[in-house]
Coordinates of C-alpha atoms and ligand atoms in Angstrom, one line a residue:
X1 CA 38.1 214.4 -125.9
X2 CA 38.4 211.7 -123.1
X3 CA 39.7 213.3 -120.1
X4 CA 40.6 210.7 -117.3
X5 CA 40.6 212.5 -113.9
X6 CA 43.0 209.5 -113.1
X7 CA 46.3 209.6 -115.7
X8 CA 46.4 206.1 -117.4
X9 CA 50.3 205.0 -117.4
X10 CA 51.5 203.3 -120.7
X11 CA 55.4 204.3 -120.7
X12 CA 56.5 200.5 -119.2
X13 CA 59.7 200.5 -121.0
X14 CA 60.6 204.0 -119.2
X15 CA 60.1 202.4 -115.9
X16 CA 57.0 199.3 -114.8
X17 CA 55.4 200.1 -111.7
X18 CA 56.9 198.3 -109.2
X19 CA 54.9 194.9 -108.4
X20 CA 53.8 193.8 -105.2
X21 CA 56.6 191.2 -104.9
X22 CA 59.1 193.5 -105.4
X23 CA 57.9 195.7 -103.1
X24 CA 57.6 193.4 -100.7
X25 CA 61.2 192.1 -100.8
X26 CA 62.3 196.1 -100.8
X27 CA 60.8 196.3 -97.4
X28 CA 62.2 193.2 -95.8
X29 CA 65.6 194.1 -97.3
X30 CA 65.2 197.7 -95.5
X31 CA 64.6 195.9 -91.9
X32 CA 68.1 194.2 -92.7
X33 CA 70.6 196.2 -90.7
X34 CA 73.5 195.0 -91.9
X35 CA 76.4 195.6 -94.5
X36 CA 76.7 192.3 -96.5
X37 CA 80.6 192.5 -96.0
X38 CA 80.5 192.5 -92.3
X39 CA 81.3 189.6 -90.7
X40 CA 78.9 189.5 -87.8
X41 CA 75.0 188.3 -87.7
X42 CA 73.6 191.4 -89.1
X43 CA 76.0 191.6 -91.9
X44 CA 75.6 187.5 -92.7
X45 CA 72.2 188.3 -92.5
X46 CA 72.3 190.8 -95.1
X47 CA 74.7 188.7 -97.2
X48 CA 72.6 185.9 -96.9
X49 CA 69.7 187.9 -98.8
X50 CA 72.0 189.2 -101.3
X51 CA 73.3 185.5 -102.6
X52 CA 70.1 184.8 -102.7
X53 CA 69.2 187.5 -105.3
X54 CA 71.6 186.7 -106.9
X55 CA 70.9 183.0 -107.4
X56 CA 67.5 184.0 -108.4
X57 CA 69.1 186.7 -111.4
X58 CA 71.7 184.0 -112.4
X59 CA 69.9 181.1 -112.3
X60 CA 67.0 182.5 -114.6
X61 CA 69.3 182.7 -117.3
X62 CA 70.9 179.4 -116.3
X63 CA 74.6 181.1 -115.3
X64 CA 76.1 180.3 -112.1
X65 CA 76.2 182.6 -108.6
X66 CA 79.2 183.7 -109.3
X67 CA 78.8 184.8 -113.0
X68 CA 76.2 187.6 -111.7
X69 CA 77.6 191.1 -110.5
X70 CA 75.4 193.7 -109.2
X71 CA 75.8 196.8 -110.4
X72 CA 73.1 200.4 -110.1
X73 CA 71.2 199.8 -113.5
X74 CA 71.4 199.1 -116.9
X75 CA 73.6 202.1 -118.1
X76 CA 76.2 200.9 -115.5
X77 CA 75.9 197.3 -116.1
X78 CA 76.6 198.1 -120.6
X79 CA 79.6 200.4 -119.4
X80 CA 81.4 197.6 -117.0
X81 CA 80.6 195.5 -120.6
X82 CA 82.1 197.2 -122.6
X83 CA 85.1 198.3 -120.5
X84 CA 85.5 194.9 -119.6
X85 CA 85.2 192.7 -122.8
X86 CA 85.8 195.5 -124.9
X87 CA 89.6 196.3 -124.0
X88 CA 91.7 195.6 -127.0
X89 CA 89.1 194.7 -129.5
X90 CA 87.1 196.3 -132.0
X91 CA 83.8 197.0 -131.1
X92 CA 80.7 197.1 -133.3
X93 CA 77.4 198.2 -132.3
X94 CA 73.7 197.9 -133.6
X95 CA 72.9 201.0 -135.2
X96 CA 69.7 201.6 -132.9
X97 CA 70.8 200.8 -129.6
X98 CA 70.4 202.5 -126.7
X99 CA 72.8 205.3 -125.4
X100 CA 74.1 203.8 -122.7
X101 CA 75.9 201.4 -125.0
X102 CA 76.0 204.5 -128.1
X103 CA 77.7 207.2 -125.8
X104 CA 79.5 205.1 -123.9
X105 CA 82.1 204.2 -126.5
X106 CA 83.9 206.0 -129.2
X107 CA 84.8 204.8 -132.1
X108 CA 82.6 201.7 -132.0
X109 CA 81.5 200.4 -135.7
X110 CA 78.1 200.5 -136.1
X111 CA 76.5 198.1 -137.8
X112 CA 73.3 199.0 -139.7
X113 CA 69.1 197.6 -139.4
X114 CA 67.1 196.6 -141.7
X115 CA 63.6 198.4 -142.4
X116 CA 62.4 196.1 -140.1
X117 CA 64.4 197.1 -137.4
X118 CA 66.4 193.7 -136.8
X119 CA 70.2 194.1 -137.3
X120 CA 71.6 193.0 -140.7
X121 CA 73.2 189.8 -140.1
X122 CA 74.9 190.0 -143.8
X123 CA 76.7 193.1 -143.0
X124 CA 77.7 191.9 -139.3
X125 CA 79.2 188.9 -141.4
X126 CA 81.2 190.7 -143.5
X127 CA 82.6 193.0 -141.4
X128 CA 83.5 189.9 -138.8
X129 CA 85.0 188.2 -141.8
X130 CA 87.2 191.5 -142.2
X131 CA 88.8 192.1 -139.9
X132 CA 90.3 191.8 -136.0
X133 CA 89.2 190.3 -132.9
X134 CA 85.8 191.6 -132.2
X135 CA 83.4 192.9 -129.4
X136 CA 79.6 192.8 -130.5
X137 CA 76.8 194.6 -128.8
X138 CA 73.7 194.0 -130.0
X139 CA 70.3 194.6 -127.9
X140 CA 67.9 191.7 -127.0
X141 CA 65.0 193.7 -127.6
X142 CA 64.7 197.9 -129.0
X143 CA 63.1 200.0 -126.0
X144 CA 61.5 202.4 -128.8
X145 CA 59.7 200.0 -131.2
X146 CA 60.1 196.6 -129.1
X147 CA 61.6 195.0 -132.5
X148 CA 63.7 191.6 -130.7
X149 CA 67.0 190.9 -132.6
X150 CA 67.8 187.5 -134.5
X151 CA 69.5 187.1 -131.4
X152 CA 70.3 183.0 -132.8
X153 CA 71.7 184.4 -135.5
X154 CA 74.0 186.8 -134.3
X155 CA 75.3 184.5 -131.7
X156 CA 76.2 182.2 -134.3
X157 CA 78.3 184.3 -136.6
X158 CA 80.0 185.7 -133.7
X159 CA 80.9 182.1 -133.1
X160 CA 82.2 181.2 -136.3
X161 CA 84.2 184.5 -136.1
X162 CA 85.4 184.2 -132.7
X163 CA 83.8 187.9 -131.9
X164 CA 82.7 187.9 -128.2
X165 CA 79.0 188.8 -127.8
X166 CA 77.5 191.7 -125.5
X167 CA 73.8 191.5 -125.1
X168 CA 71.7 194.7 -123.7
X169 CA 68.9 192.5 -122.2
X170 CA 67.4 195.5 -120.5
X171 CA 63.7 195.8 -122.1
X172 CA 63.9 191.4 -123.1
X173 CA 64.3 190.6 -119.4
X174 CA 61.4 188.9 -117.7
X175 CA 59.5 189.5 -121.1
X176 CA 60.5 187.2 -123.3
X177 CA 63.6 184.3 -122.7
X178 CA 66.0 184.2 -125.9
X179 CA 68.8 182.0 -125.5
X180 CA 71.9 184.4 -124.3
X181 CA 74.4 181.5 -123.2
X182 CA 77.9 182.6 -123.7
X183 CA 76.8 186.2 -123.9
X184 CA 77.4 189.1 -121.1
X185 CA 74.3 190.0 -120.2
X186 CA 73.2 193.6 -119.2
X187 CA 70.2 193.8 -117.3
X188 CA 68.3 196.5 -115.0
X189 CA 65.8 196.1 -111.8
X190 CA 63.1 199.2 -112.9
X191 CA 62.4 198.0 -116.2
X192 CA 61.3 195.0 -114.6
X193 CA 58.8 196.0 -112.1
X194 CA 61.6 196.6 -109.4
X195 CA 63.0 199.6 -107.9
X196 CA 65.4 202.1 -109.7
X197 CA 68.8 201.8 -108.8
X198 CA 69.7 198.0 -109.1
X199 CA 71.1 196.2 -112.4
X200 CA 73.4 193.2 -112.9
X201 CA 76.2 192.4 -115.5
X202 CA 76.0 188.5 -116.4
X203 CA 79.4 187.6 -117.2
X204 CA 79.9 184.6 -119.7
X205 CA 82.2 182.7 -117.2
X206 CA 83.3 183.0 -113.8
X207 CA 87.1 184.5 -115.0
X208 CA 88.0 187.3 -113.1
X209 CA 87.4 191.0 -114.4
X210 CA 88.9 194.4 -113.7
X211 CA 86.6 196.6 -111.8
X212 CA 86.5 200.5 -113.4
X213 CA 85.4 201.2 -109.6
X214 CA 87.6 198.5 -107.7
X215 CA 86.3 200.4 -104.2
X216 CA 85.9 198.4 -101.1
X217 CA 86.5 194.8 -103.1
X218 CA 82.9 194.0 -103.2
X219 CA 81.7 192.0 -105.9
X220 CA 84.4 189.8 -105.6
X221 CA 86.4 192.8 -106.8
X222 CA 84.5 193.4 -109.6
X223 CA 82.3 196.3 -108.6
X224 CA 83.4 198.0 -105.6
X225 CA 80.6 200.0 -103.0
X226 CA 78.3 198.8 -101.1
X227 CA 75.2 197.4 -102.4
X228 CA 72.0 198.3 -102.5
X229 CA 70.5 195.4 -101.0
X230 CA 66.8 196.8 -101.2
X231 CA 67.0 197.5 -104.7
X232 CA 68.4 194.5 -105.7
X233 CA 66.4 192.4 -103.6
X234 CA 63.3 193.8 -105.5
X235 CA 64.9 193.3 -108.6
X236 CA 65.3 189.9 -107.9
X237 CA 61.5 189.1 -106.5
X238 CA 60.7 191.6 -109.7
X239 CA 62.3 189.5 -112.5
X240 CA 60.9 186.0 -110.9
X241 CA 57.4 187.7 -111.3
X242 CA 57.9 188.8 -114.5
X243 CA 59.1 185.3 -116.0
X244 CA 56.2 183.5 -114.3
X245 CA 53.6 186.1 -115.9
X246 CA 51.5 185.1 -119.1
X247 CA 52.4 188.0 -121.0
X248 CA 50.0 187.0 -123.9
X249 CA 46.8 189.0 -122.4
X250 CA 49.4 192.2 -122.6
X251 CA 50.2 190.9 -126.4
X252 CA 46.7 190.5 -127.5
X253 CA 46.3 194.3 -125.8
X254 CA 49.2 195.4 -128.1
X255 CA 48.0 194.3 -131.3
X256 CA 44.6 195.4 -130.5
X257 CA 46.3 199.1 -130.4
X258 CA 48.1 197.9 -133.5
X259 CA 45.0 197.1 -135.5
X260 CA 43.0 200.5 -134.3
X261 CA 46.2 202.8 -134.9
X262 CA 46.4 201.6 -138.7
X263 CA 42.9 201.2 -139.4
X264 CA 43.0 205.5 -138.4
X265 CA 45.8 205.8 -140.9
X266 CA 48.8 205.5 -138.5
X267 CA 51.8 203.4 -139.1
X268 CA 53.4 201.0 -136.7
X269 CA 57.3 200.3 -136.4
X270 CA 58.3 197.1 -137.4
X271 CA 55.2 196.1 -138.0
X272 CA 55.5 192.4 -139.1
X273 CA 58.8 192.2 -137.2
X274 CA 58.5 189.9 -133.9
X275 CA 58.6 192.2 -131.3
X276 CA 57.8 192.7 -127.4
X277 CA 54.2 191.9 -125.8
X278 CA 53.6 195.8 -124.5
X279 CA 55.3 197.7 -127.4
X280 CA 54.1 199.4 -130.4
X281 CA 55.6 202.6 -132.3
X282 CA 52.9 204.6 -133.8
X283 CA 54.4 206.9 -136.8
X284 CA 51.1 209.5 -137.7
X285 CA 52.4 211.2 -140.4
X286 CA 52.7 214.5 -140.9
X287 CA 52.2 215.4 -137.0
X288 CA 55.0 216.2 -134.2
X289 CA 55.5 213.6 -131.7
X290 CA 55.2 216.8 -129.6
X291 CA 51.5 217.8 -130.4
X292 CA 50.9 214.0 -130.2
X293 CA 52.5 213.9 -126.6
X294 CA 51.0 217.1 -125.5
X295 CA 47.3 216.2 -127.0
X296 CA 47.4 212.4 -125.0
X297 CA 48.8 213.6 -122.0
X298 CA 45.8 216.2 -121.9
X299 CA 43.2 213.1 -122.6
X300 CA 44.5 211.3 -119.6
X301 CA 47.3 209.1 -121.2
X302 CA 50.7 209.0 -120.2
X303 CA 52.9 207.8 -123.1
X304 CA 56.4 208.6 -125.1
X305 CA 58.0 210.3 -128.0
X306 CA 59.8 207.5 -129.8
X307 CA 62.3 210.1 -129.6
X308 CA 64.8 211.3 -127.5
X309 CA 62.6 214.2 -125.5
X310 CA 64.9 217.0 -123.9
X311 CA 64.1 220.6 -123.2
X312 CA 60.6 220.1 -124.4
X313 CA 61.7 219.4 -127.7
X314 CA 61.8 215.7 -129.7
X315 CA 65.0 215.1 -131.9
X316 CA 64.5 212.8 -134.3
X317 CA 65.0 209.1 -133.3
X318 CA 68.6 207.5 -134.0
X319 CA 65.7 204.1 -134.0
X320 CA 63.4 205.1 -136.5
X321 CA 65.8 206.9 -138.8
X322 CA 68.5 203.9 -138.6
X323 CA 65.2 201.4 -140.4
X324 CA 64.9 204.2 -143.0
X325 CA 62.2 206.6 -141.6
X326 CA 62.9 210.3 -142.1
X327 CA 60.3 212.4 -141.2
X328 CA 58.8 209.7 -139.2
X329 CA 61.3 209.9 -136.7
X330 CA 60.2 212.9 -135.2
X331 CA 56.0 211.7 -135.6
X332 CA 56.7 208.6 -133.7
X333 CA 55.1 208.0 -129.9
X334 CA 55.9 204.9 -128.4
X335 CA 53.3 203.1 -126.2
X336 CA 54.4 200.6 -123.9
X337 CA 52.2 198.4 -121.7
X338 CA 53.0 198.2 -117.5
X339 CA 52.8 194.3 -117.0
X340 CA 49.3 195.9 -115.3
X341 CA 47.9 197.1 -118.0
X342 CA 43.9 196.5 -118.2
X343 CA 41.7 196.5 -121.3
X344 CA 40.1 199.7 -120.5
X345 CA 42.9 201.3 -120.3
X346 CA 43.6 200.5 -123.8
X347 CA 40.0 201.1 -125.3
X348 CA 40.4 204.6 -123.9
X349 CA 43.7 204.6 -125.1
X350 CA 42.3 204.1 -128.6
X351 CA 39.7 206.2 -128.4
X352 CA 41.5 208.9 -127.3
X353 CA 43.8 208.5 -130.3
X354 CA 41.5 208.2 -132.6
X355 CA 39.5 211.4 -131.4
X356 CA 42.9 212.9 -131.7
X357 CA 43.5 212.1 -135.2
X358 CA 40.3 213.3 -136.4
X359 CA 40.8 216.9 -134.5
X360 CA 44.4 217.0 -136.6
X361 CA 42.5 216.1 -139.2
X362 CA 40.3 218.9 -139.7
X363 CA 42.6 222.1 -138.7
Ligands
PLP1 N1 69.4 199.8 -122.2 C1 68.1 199.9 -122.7 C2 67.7 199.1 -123.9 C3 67.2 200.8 -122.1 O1 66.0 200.9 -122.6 C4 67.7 201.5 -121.0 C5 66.8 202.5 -120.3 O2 65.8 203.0 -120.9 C6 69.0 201.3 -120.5 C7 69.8 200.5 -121.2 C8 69.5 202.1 -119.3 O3 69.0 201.4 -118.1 P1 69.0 202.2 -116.7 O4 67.9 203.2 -116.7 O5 68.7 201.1 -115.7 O6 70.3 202.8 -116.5

């Protein structure tokens, strides 16, 4: 088996690697001294820097300034969603989205997939038809299997329904560019290529909201605590990278790891479902994501359960199981290309996977 003295990272949609320009902007942000709520030169200084993030993160999804409120990730920028539009309203949620929106509410409807992974707009239309003033949350794209949600579709029945729109844009951002206008927007620095620790709540107008951490007023009152300038800084310089790259080379990749996967008998998640240039889930049936893990991470590769993995064990994933697989959720591994990626990488991926196969293949 392939044995890479140098681990090849393919787990993008845990964290990229940062890119240059966002390291770049992390350093010059560290030199500012500053708190961007002082007054003086160091703190305009540091202010200065921050509006200009924040242009950059607003004005890529054509909002105004004002309509962007920093906040430490994605998990915090889906909480101040839901606590903010959610208040008083009924709240359905897509049946595989991530936890941070999954845990952070109880109660919430969910609303189911389709085998293909994409949310079933029929249902959503029924239940909108049913009953109360609504809060939707709906991710743009799935961090497991990369499926991208009729995103058109949805925002058009919420409309004729009056429902607000949440959109977990977390794994879409700097990707791929659906239309999101009059949706909140939650989006996070690391999965971009910036640093951990910065994420941003787009707000669908500029009316005021209630912070759930009012702090030192920052934010305009909406999220109190200093920011972290360096993170978000890099998330800014992160996200205008990421929209400017030609993310078809990483697509071709992705379905070249599609083709070889299937060809060796593996199955692929949504699979015929438009999904994201690095992502493909890869069900091998019959096998534990573990042994799959374990056997790759020997071989030099650096990839995911498609499951939640904790304690050295993989439960079965809430993703795969919601589109109908049931042993498949636990023989899933998700690979997911770094906006880096080179083709090597992925012919030794392949090859590595296929020697795998064939060594399960004969105990
Ligand atoms: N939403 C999605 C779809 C994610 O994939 C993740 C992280 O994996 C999050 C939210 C949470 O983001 P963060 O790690 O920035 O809190």
């Amino acid at each position: 088996m392939t044995n890479l003295a140098t681990p090849i990272y393919l787990d993008a949609n845990a964290t990229e690697p940062m890119r240059p320009e966002a390291r770049d902007a992390v350093i010059a942000a560290l030199d500012l001294v500053g708190n961007p709520s002082s007054v003086h030169a160091f703190g305009r200084a540091a202010r200065h820097a921050l509006e200009n993030a924040r242009a950059v993160i607003a004005g890529g999804f054509g909002r105004d300034a004002d309509q962007c409120v920093f906040v430490s990730g994605g998990t915090e920028a889906n909480a101040l969603a839901l606590h903010t539009y959610g208040a008083g309203r009924r709240i359905l949620i897509g049946a595989t989205e991530h936890d941070a929106i999954r845990k952070a509410v109880a109660g919430a409807e969910i609303l189911p997939v389709l085998p293909n992974g994409a949310l079933d707009c029929t249902v959503l239309r029924q239940k909108l038809a049913d009953g109360p003033p609504a809060l939707v949350c709906v991710m743009a794209a799935n961090n497991e299997t990369g499926v991208i949600s009729p995103l058109e579709d949805i925002r058009a029945i919420c409309r004729e329904f009056g429902a607000l729109l949440h959109v977990d844009a977390v794994q879409s951002a700097g990707r791929i560019n659906p239309t999101l206008d009059g949706c909140s927007i939650a989006l996070s620095g690391h999965k971009m290529g910036g640093p951990k620790g910065a994420g941003a709540l787009l707000l669908p107008d500029a009316q005021p909201i209630d912070a759930f951490m009012p702090g030192g007023g920052q934010e305009r009152g909406r999220r109190g605590g200093t920011q972290a300038l360096p993170a978000i800084s890099g998330m800014a310089a992160a996200f205008a990278a990421a929209r400017q790259q030609d993310w078809s080379e990483v697509d071709s990749l992705r379905r070249d790891i599609d083709k070889a996967v299937m060809q060796l008998g593996a199955r692929v998640a949504g699979f015929g479902s438009e999904r994201l240039p690095n992502t493909s889930n890869i069900i091998l049936d019959g096998v534990g994501a573990q042994i799959q893990l374990m056997t790759l991470d020997l071989a030099g590769f650096a990839v995911s359960a498609g499951s939640a993995c904790s304690s050295g064990k993989v439960a079965a994933s809430h993703v795969l199981t919601a589109m109908g697989e049931c042993d498949g959720a636990t023989q899933a591994l998700r690979v997911s290309l770094p906006w880096n990626v080179e083709k090597h990488h992925v012919d030794g991926f392949i090859a590595a996977y296929g020697q795998m196969v064939a060594r399960l293949r004969k105990t």
